[in-house]
Short mmCIF file of C-alpha atoms and ligand atoms in Angstrom, two decimals:
data_model
loop_
_atom_site.label_atom_id
_atom_site.label_comp_id
_atom_site.label_asym_id
_atom_site.label_seq_id
_atom_site.Cartn_x
_atom_site.Cartn_y
_atom_site.Cartn_z
CA MET A 58 -25.37 27.17 146.97
CA ARG A 59 -24.08 24.41 149.23
CA GLU A 60 -26.35 21.45 149.99
CA ILE A 61 -26.03 20.08 153.53
CA ALA A 62 -27.33 16.56 154.15
CA VAL A 63 -29.26 16.02 157.37
CA GLY A 64 -29.80 12.81 159.29
CA LEU A 65 -32.61 13.31 161.80
CA ILE A 66 -33.01 10.95 164.75
CA GLY A 67 -36.53 10.87 166.22
CA GLY A 68 -39.78 11.40 164.36
CA GLY A 69 -42.12 12.60 167.14
CA PHE A 70 -43.16 16.16 167.99
CA MET A 71 -39.69 17.61 167.44
CA GLY A 72 -39.04 15.41 164.41
CA LYS A 73 -42.04 17.14 162.86
CA ALA A 74 -40.94 20.65 163.93
CA HIS A 75 -37.36 20.21 162.67
CA SER A 76 -38.47 18.66 159.36
CA LEU A 77 -40.80 21.60 158.78
CA ALA A 78 -37.93 23.97 159.61
CA TYR A 79 -35.62 22.34 157.04
CA SER A 80 -38.24 22.86 154.34
CA GLY A 81 -38.89 26.39 155.60
CA VAL A 82 -35.29 27.68 155.59
CA PRO A 83 -35.09 28.50 151.85
CA MET A 84 -38.68 29.78 151.79
CA PHE A 85 -37.87 32.40 154.43
CA PHE A 86 -34.13 32.97 154.05
CA TRP A 87 -33.62 33.53 150.33
CA PRO A 88 -31.21 33.75 148.62
CA THR A 89 -29.47 31.21 150.82
CA GLU A 90 -25.91 29.96 150.86
CA VAL A 91 -26.97 26.63 152.31
CA LEU A 92 -29.78 24.31 151.47
CA PRO A 93 -30.70 21.65 154.04
CA VAL A 94 -31.39 18.32 152.36
CA LYS A 95 -33.56 15.84 154.27
CA GLN A 96 -31.51 12.71 153.63
CA THR A 97 -32.23 10.05 156.27
CA ILE A 98 -34.53 9.80 159.29
CA ALA A 99 -34.13 7.27 162.10
CA GLU A 100 -36.96 5.98 164.25
CA ALA A 101 -37.25 3.27 166.87
CA THR A 102 -38.75 0.66 164.50
CA PRO A 103 -38.70 0.15 160.70
CA GLU A 104 -42.46 0.87 160.54
CA LEU A 105 -42.10 4.18 162.40
CA ALA A 106 -39.03 5.13 160.37
CA GLU A 107 -40.63 4.45 156.98
CA ASP A 108 -43.76 6.30 158.02
CA ALA A 109 -41.71 9.31 159.25
CA ALA A 110 -39.66 9.42 156.02
CA THR A 111 -42.81 9.56 153.91
CA ARG A 112 -44.53 12.11 156.12
CA PHE A 113 -41.59 14.44 156.70
CA GLY A 114 -40.02 14.17 153.24
CA PHE A 115 -36.78 12.27 153.90
CA ALA A 116 -35.17 10.36 151.03
CA GLY A 117 -34.26 7.41 153.24
CA TRP A 118 -34.98 5.86 156.61
CA THR A 119 -33.40 3.56 159.16
CA SER A 120 -34.25 1.97 162.48
CA ASP A 121 -30.56 2.08 163.50
CA TRP A 122 -29.47 5.64 164.32
CA ARG A 123 -25.81 4.55 164.17
CA SER A 124 -26.09 4.08 160.43
CA ILE A 125 -26.77 7.85 160.18
CA VAL A 126 -23.70 8.64 162.26
CA GLU A 127 -21.59 6.27 160.14
CA ASP A 128 -22.88 7.54 156.78
CA PRO A 129 -20.06 9.64 155.22
CA SER A 130 -22.52 11.52 153.01
CA ILE A 131 -24.36 13.00 156.01
CA ASP A 132 -23.11 16.38 157.27
CA VAL A 133 -25.53 17.12 160.13
CA VAL A 134 -26.98 14.89 162.84
CA ASP A 135 -30.16 16.26 164.39
CA ILE A 136 -31.14 14.66 167.72
CA ALA A 137 -34.85 14.82 168.54
CA THR A 138 -35.23 11.81 170.81
CA PRO A 139 -35.99 11.55 174.54
CA ASN A 140 -33.34 13.15 176.74
CA ASN A 141 -31.46 10.02 177.92
CA LEU A 142 -30.48 9.23 174.32
CA HIS A 143 -28.88 12.63 173.62
CA PRO A 144 -25.39 12.00 175.10
CA GLU A 145 -24.60 8.72 173.32
CA MET A 146 -25.95 9.99 170.00
CA ALA A 147 -24.30 13.41 170.18
CA ILE A 148 -20.92 12.09 171.27
CA ALA A 149 -20.90 9.45 168.51
CA ALA A 150 -21.94 12.03 165.90
CA LEU A 151 -19.27 14.54 166.96
CA ALA A 152 -16.61 11.81 166.97
CA ALA A 153 -17.63 11.03 163.40
CA GLY A 154 -17.09 14.69 162.44
CA LYS A 155 -20.77 15.61 162.09
CA HIS A 156 -22.27 18.96 162.98
CA VAL A 157 -24.87 18.37 165.71
CA ILE A 158 -28.09 20.09 166.66
CA CYS A 159 -29.61 18.52 169.76
CA GLU A 160 -32.92 19.13 171.44
CA LYS A 161 -33.10 20.48 174.98
CA PRO A 162 -32.46 19.72 177.76
CA MET A 163 -28.97 18.79 176.68
CA ALA A 164 -29.00 15.50 178.61
CA ASN A 165 -30.78 13.60 181.37
CA THR A 166 -27.78 13.91 183.71
CA LEU A 167 -25.17 16.58 184.44
CA GLU A 168 -22.46 14.03 183.62
CA GLY A 169 -24.06 13.44 180.23
CA ALA A 170 -24.12 17.17 179.50
CA ALA A 171 -20.46 17.50 180.58
CA ALA A 172 -19.45 14.63 178.28
CA MET A 173 -21.34 16.19 175.35
CA TYR A 174 -19.60 19.51 175.95
CA ALA A 175 -16.20 17.79 176.13
CA ALA A 176 -16.92 16.02 172.82
CA ALA A 177 -17.91 19.33 171.21
CA ARG A 178 -14.68 20.97 172.40
CA GLU A 179 -12.63 18.19 170.84
CA SER A 180 -14.41 18.58 167.53
CA ASP A 181 -14.23 21.31 164.88
CA ALA A 182 -17.92 20.82 164.16
CA VAL A 183 -20.74 23.23 165.02
CA SER A 184 -22.91 22.25 168.00
CA MET A 185 -26.24 23.76 168.94
CA VAL A 186 -28.87 23.14 171.61
CA ALA A 187 -32.41 23.78 170.39
CA PHE A 188 -33.56 26.44 172.86
CA ASN A 189 -35.71 27.95 170.13
CA TYR A 190 -37.69 30.48 172.19
CA ARG A 191 -34.76 32.91 172.12
CA ARG A 192 -35.37 33.00 168.34
CA THR A 193 -38.82 34.55 168.83
CA PRO A 194 -38.40 38.00 167.20
CA ALA A 195 -39.94 39.77 170.22
CA VAL A 196 -37.41 38.08 172.53
CA ALA A 197 -34.54 39.08 170.24
CA LEU A 198 -35.97 42.61 170.26
CA ALA A 199 -35.98 42.56 174.08
CA LYS A 200 -32.29 41.70 173.95
CA ARG A 201 -31.68 44.59 171.56
CA TYR A 202 -33.40 47.01 173.98
CA ILE A 203 -31.36 45.68 176.91
CA GLU A 204 -28.04 45.80 175.05
CA GLU A 205 -28.73 49.34 173.86
CA GLY A 206 -29.33 50.38 177.47
CA ALA A 207 -32.95 51.35 176.81
CA ILE A 208 -34.08 50.07 180.21
CA GLY A 209 -30.85 51.00 182.00
CA THR A 210 -29.24 48.57 184.40
CA VAL A 211 -31.28 45.38 184.75
CA LEU A 212 -32.46 44.94 188.32
CA ASN A 213 -34.89 42.02 188.17
CA LEU A 214 -36.14 39.28 185.85
CA ARG A 215 -39.36 37.38 186.57
CA GLY A 216 -39.73 34.35 184.35
CA THR A 217 -42.47 31.73 184.16
CA TYR A 218 -43.25 28.68 182.06
CA LEU A 219 -46.74 27.43 182.90
CA GLN A 220 -48.58 24.57 181.16
CA ASP A 221 -51.52 22.34 182.08
CA TRP A 222 -51.09 19.25 179.92
CA SER A 223 -50.16 17.03 182.89
CA ALA A 224 -52.60 18.48 185.45
CA ASP A 225 -55.09 15.64 184.89
CA PRO A 226 -54.06 12.57 186.96
CA ALA A 227 -55.26 10.41 184.04
CA SER A 228 -52.78 12.09 181.73
CA PRO A 229 -50.44 9.18 181.01
CA LEU A 230 -47.02 8.47 182.43
CA SER A 231 -44.86 9.01 179.35
CA TRP A 232 -41.07 9.19 179.17
CA ARG A 233 -41.28 12.79 180.51
CA PHE A 234 -42.27 11.41 183.97
CA ARG A 235 -39.38 8.94 184.24
CA LYS A 236 -36.21 10.27 185.87
CA SER A 237 -34.10 7.60 184.14
CA VAL A 238 -35.19 8.96 180.75
CA ALA A 239 -36.04 12.65 181.27
CA GLY A 240 -33.62 13.40 184.14
CA SER A 241 -36.09 15.73 185.83
CA GLY A 242 -39.65 16.99 185.34
CA ALA A 243 -40.59 20.64 184.88
CA VAL A 244 -36.99 21.61 185.73
CA GLY A 245 -35.34 20.13 182.64
CA ASP A 246 -38.38 20.02 180.40
CA ILE A 247 -39.55 23.61 180.56
CA LEU A 248 -37.67 25.65 183.20
CA SER A 249 -34.56 24.93 181.09
CA HIS A 250 -36.05 27.20 178.40
CA VAL A 251 -36.54 30.01 180.94
CA ILE A 252 -32.99 29.56 182.24
CA ASP A 253 -31.71 29.85 178.66
CA LEU A 254 -33.79 33.00 178.14
CA ALA A 255 -32.53 34.49 181.41
CA HIS A 256 -28.91 33.75 180.42
CA TYR A 257 -29.53 35.25 176.96
CA LEU A 258 -31.15 38.43 178.23
CA VAL A 259 -29.52 39.12 181.61
CA GLY A 260 -26.42 36.89 181.90
CA SER A 261 -25.16 34.05 184.01
CA ILE A 262 -27.16 32.81 187.02
CA SER A 263 -24.78 32.48 189.97
CA ASP A 264 -26.95 31.35 192.93
CA VAL A 265 -30.34 29.73 193.45
CA THR A 266 -32.71 28.82 196.26
CA SER A 267 -35.46 26.53 195.10
CA LEU A 268 -38.32 24.19 195.85
CA THR A 269 -39.93 21.47 193.79
CA ASN A 270 -43.25 19.63 194.14
CA THR A 271 -44.68 16.44 192.72
CA TYR A 272 -48.47 16.72 192.98
CA ILE A 273 -49.44 13.52 191.16
CA PRO A 274 -47.19 10.73 192.50
CA GLU A 275 -48.44 7.98 190.19
CA ARG A 276 -50.02 7.84 186.77
CA PRO A 277 -51.39 5.28 184.31
CA VAL A 278 -48.56 4.08 182.11
CA GLN A 279 -48.45 5.13 178.45
CA THR A 280 -47.35 2.30 176.20
CA ALA A 281 -46.85 4.23 172.92
CA GLY A 282 -43.30 5.52 172.30
CA SER A 283 -44.19 9.11 171.47
CA ASP A 284 -45.39 11.31 174.33
CA SER A 285 -49.04 12.28 173.78
CA LEU A 286 -48.55 15.38 176.01
CA GLY A 287 -51.84 14.80 177.81
CA ASN A 288 -53.84 14.44 174.61
CA THR A 289 -54.72 10.84 175.40
CA ARG A 290 -56.09 9.42 178.64
CA ALA A 291 -54.94 6.12 180.01
CA GLU A 292 -57.76 5.42 182.47
CA GLY A 293 -57.73 1.82 183.65
CA ALA A 294 -54.12 1.23 182.58
CA GLU A 295 -51.59 -0.09 185.06
CA THR A 296 -50.11 2.74 187.14
CA ALA A 297 -46.50 3.48 188.04
CA ALA A 298 -44.70 5.99 190.25
CA VAL A 299 -43.68 9.43 188.97
CA ASP A 300 -40.14 10.18 190.15
CA VAL A 301 -39.74 13.69 188.76
CA ASP A 302 -41.04 17.14 189.77
CA ASP A 303 -44.33 18.58 188.49
CA GLU A 304 -43.43 22.11 189.54
CA VAL A 305 -40.36 24.19 190.41
CA LEU A 306 -39.94 27.66 191.90
CA THR A 307 -36.60 29.33 192.37
CA LEU A 308 -35.13 32.66 193.36
CA VAL A 309 -31.98 33.50 191.46
CA LYS A 310 -29.04 35.87 191.66
CA PHE A 311 -27.26 36.84 188.46
CA ALA A 312 -23.48 37.21 188.34
CA GLY A 313 -23.97 40.79 187.13
CA GLY A 314 -25.91 41.79 190.26
CA ALA A 315 -29.54 41.49 189.15
CA VAL A 316 -31.94 39.16 190.95
CA GLY A 317 -35.01 37.28 189.82
CA SER A 318 -37.56 34.54 190.23
CA LEU A 319 -38.21 31.69 187.83
CA GLU A 320 -41.00 29.14 187.99
CA ALA A 321 -42.35 26.32 185.89
CA THR A 322 -45.21 23.87 186.16
CA ARG A 323 -47.03 21.49 183.85
CA ASN A 324 -50.04 21.45 186.25
CA ALA A 325 -51.48 24.99 185.94
CA TRP A 326 -55.00 24.63 184.55
CA GLY A 327 -55.71 27.20 181.87
CA ARG A 328 -52.07 27.87 181.04
CA ASN A 329 -50.84 26.38 177.78
CA ASN A 330 -47.45 27.65 176.69
CA PHE A 331 -47.37 30.55 179.13
CA ILE A 332 -43.75 31.68 178.93
CA THR A 333 -43.51 35.15 180.43
CA LEU A 334 -40.55 37.42 181.02
CA GLU A 335 -40.84 40.66 182.94
CA ILE A 336 -37.61 42.59 183.20
CA HIS A 337 -37.23 45.74 185.29
CA GLY A 338 -34.33 48.13 184.81
CA THR A 339 -33.36 51.49 186.23
CA GLU A 340 -34.75 53.25 183.11
CA GLY A 341 -37.70 51.09 182.13
CA SER A 342 -39.32 47.69 181.87
CA ILE A 343 -39.99 44.98 179.30
CA TYR A 344 -42.76 42.36 179.29
CA PHE A 345 -43.12 39.36 176.96
CA ASN A 346 -45.72 36.59 176.93
CA TYR A 347 -45.21 33.78 174.40
CA GLU A 348 -48.97 33.30 174.14
CA ASN A 349 -48.95 36.77 172.45
CA ARG A 350 -45.59 36.24 170.84
CA ASP A 351 -45.86 38.97 168.19
CA GLU A 352 -45.93 41.57 170.95
CA LEU A 353 -43.30 43.13 173.15
CA GLN A 354 -44.45 45.51 175.84
CA VAL A 355 -42.05 48.26 176.85
CA CYS A 356 -42.21 51.11 179.35
CA PHE A 357 -39.65 53.91 179.62
CA ARG A 358 -38.96 56.17 182.57
CA SER A 359 -38.05 58.95 180.10
CA ASP A 360 -41.65 59.17 178.85
CA GLU A 361 -43.63 62.17 180.17
CA GLY A 362 -45.31 61.26 183.46
CA ASP A 363 -48.81 61.72 182.09
CA ARG A 364 -48.22 59.12 179.36
CA ARG A 365 -45.75 56.77 180.99
CA GLY A 366 -46.84 53.14 180.88
CA PHE A 367 -46.47 49.97 178.88
CA ARG A 368 -46.84 50.32 175.10
CA THR A 369 -47.03 47.41 172.68
CA VAL A 370 -44.60 46.92 169.82
CA TYR A 371 -45.79 44.34 167.24
CA THR A 372 -42.82 42.62 165.66
CA GLY A 373 -42.55 42.71 161.88
CA PRO A 374 -40.14 43.47 159.04
CA ASN A 375 -38.22 46.06 161.11
CA HIS A 376 -37.34 43.61 163.86
CA PRO A 377 -34.80 40.77 164.24
CA ASN A 378 -35.11 38.36 161.27
CA GLY A 379 -38.14 40.40 160.20
CA GLU A 380 -37.09 40.78 156.57
CA ALA A 381 -37.04 37.01 156.23
CA LEU A 382 -40.44 36.50 157.83
CA TRP A 383 -43.75 38.13 156.91
CA PRO A 384 -44.16 41.59 155.30
CA ILE A 385 -46.63 43.11 157.79
CA PRO A 386 -46.30 43.24 161.61
CA ALA A 387 -48.72 41.06 163.60
CA LEU A 388 -49.48 38.66 160.74
CA GLY A 389 -48.50 36.02 163.26
CA ILE A 390 -45.20 34.48 164.28
CA GLY A 391 -45.62 30.82 165.15
CA TYR A 392 -43.68 28.06 166.88
CA GLY A 393 -42.62 26.89 163.41
CA GLU A 394 -40.98 30.21 162.60
CA THR A 395 -38.80 30.02 165.73
CA LYS A 396 -37.56 26.63 164.54
CA ILE A 397 -36.95 27.92 160.99
CA ILE A 398 -34.84 30.80 162.35
CA GLU A 399 -32.99 28.35 164.61
CA ALA A 400 -32.26 26.01 161.67
CA HIS A 401 -31.17 28.92 159.49
CA ASP A 402 -28.73 30.20 162.13
CA PHE A 403 -27.32 26.69 162.60
CA PHE A 404 -26.74 26.18 158.87
CA ALA A 405 -25.37 29.70 158.41
CA ALA A 406 -22.76 28.94 161.10
CA ILE A 407 -21.78 25.73 159.30
CA ALA A 408 -21.47 27.60 156.00
CA SER A 409 -19.38 30.44 157.44
CA GLY A 410 -17.35 28.38 159.91
CA SER A 411 -18.50 30.59 162.78
CA GLU A 412 -20.09 29.68 166.12
CA VAL A 413 -23.78 29.68 166.86
CA ARG A 414 -25.42 30.16 170.24
CA PRO A 415 -26.76 28.47 172.27
CA ASP A 416 -24.05 25.86 171.70
CA PHE A 417 -23.14 22.85 173.84
CA GLY A 418 -21.28 25.17 176.24
CA ASP A 419 -24.49 27.14 176.81
CA GLY A 420 -26.49 23.91 177.15
CA TYR A 421 -24.01 22.63 179.72
CA GLN A 422 -24.27 25.89 181.71
CA VAL A 423 -28.08 25.53 181.73
CA ALA A 424 -27.60 21.95 183.00
CA LEU A 425 -25.35 23.28 185.79
CA VAL A 426 -28.17 25.64 186.84
CA GLU A 427 -30.75 22.83 186.68
CA ASP A 428 -28.52 20.66 188.87
CA ALA A 429 -28.01 23.47 191.41
CA ILE A 430 -31.80 24.03 191.52
CA ILE A 431 -32.44 20.37 192.29
CA ARG A 432 -29.69 20.30 194.93
CA SER A 433 -31.09 23.47 196.50
CA ALA A 434 -34.60 22.01 196.59
CA GLU A 435 -33.19 18.98 198.43
CA SER A 436 -31.12 20.97 200.92
CA GLY A 437 -33.46 23.95 201.34
CA LYS A 438 -30.41 26.23 201.07
CA TRP A 439 -29.04 28.89 198.76
CA THR A 440 -26.75 27.03 196.37
CA SER A 441 -24.07 28.47 194.15
CA VAL A 442 -24.03 27.49 190.49
CA PRO A 443 -20.67 26.24 189.18
CA GLN A 444 -19.64 28.36 186.20
CA LEU A 445 -18.22 27.08 182.94
CA ASP A 446 -15.13 28.95 181.76
CA ARG A 447 -15.54 28.69 178.00
CA ALA A 448 -11.87 29.54 177.34
CA SER A 449 -10.40 26.68 179.36
CA GLY A 450 -13.41 24.36 179.31
CA THR A 451 -13.21 23.95 183.07
CA VAL A 452 -15.98 24.42 185.63
CA SER A 453 -15.34 26.45 188.76
CA SER A 454 -17.55 26.65 191.83
P1 NAI B 557 -41.73 12.43 171.28
O1 NAI B 557 -42.05 11.42 172.34
O2 NAI B 557 -42.85 13.10 170.57
O3 NAI B 557 -40.80 11.81 170.15
C1 NAI B 557 -39.61 11.12 170.43
C2 NAI B 557 -39.41 10.15 169.30
O4 NAI B 557 -38.13 9.53 169.44
C3 NAI B 557 -40.46 9.04 169.30
O5 NAI B 557 -41.14 9.04 168.06
C4 NAI B 557 -39.65 7.79 169.51
O6 NAI B 557 -40.16 6.63 168.82
C5 NAI B 557 -38.28 8.21 168.97
N1 NAI B 557 -37.20 7.36 169.44
C6 NAI B 557 -37.05 6.81 170.66
N2 NAI B 557 -35.93 6.05 170.69
C7 NAI B 557 -35.37 6.15 169.45
C8 NAI B 557 -34.19 5.58 168.87
N3 NAI B 557 -33.38 4.76 169.56
N4 NAI B 557 -33.92 5.87 167.58
C9 NAI B 557 -34.74 6.68 166.87
N5 NAI B 557 -35.86 7.23 167.38
C10 NAI B 557 -36.17 6.96 168.67
O7 NAI B 557 -40.78 13.48 171.97
P2 NAI B 557 -40.57 15.00 171.57
O8 NAI B 557 -41.61 15.84 172.21
O9 NAI B 557 -40.35 15.11 170.12
O10 NAI B 557 -39.22 15.30 172.37
C11 NAI B 557 -37.95 14.95 171.83
C12 NAI B 557 -36.88 15.86 172.42
O11 NAI B 557 -37.20 17.21 172.06
C13 NAI B 557 -36.80 15.86 173.94
O12 NAI B 557 -35.47 16.03 174.32
C14 NAI B 557 -37.64 17.07 174.36
O13 NAI B 557 -37.25 17.60 175.60
C15 NAI B 557 -37.36 18.03 173.23
N6 NAI B 557 -38.45 18.97 172.97
C16 NAI B 557 -38.13 20.28 172.73
C17 NAI B 557 -39.08 21.21 172.42
C18 NAI B 557 -38.71 22.62 172.19
O14 NAI B 557 -39.57 23.50 172.24
N7 NAI B 557 -37.45 22.93 171.90
C19 NAI B 557 -40.51 20.82 172.31
C20 NAI B 557 -40.75 19.41 172.56
C21 NAI B 557 -39.74 18.54 172.86
C1 SOE B 558 -43.75 19.69 177.07
O1 SOE B 558 -43.66 20.34 178.30
C2 SOE B 558 -43.07 20.51 175.97
O2 SOE B 558 -43.24 19.80 174.75
C3 SOE B 558 -41.57 20.70 176.23
O3 SOE B 558 -40.86 19.47 176.17
C4 SOE B 558 -40.99 21.69 175.23
O4 SOE B 558 -39.64 21.93 175.48
C5 SOE B 558 -41.80 22.97 175.25
O5 SOE B 558 -41.29 23.90 174.37
C6 SOE B 558 -43.25 22.68 174.90
O6 SOE B 558 -43.74 21.76 175.88
#
């Protein structure tokens, strides 16, 4: 069994999720060829770094992320910091020969995403973008149905990502509301997941027509580094302008001929992590809602008319990654399990020298869609999405 040393940068929400995943890999995927070893964690200050190392089980800590990149004993650099820091960290890590897993969205700018992709192409290392929702077993099962032709030719995908953590105007202005740090609002933060899911299930998005809204133009400023995701209130604090979108809606055309609509908002009271996918094909339909993530609903035209309708399949041992997870369907797949599967797939690719998806090419293509959506919202026009040719590494309009 090969041990692979991880240096994790960022000890907030995703630092926690990724640390849990590294511990979880051998518990779920056993016997394993690779064992992630939590070697060093970097945080913004020595106090935060030492605290994160103790809490998340890392042998060492640093307040200088570059020392992780420069450490010859570290194999993997895991980037779980705010979006604007991803390009510099990822490019430095790839140049140092490290395998890199980076949180989504790939970068805060399209140029940053392009530079990360270029660095990955120049390197022999494995790159991955942490769009973990495609690792939900029910989503992987949906892909299996589609690939097997069970719903025929896909005609339409309706995708949503609805949350309410920023609907309260007193919910603080964290890094997620600053364009210079986040790049965009709901577009990059959560619609990016839906774009990745749409690419995974239906294929490349070729054209978009979109609109964005910012409902709460200023907010009280959050001083703490980690985003509280609306779980603290900053009433009375100094306010500052929000320069990103709260909500995005877009119609899309897929290169393969299907159409669809995607929307995302962080201001929908009562919706928490409401990621839904409804896919209609010539022979049937599929419905998924992450808030009931053990379930996939399927309907087939071939069923007798008097019993045709959606039926629920509960994912379990018979479904993608099921043998590694829990022994009885509907025991409950959680957010943590999606991250464990993601980490396993990343490490398995390193061990076997194969590729893993979504890689930096996929992350860059998502960034190209995000950019087209924002340009379309500004122009009010249908906008074509430049397409990455993975063979040549060039982007064509
Ligand atoms: P967070 O605000 O909870 O944590 C970010 C951490 O990075 C903070 O603890 C901060 O002190 C640290 N940090 C900032 N500058 C640093 C530096 N120079 N060196 C080391 N550490 C530094 O943010 P969260 O929610 O963990 O988000 C991080 C990334 O993960 C973002 O790109 C976000 O979009 C993504 N994300 C992805 C999710 C998913 O489902 N795949 C879920 C949540 C976030
Ligand atoms: C906040 O909208 C957030 O933490 C996103 O940043 C994540 O990507 C999403 O999975 C959960 O919500």
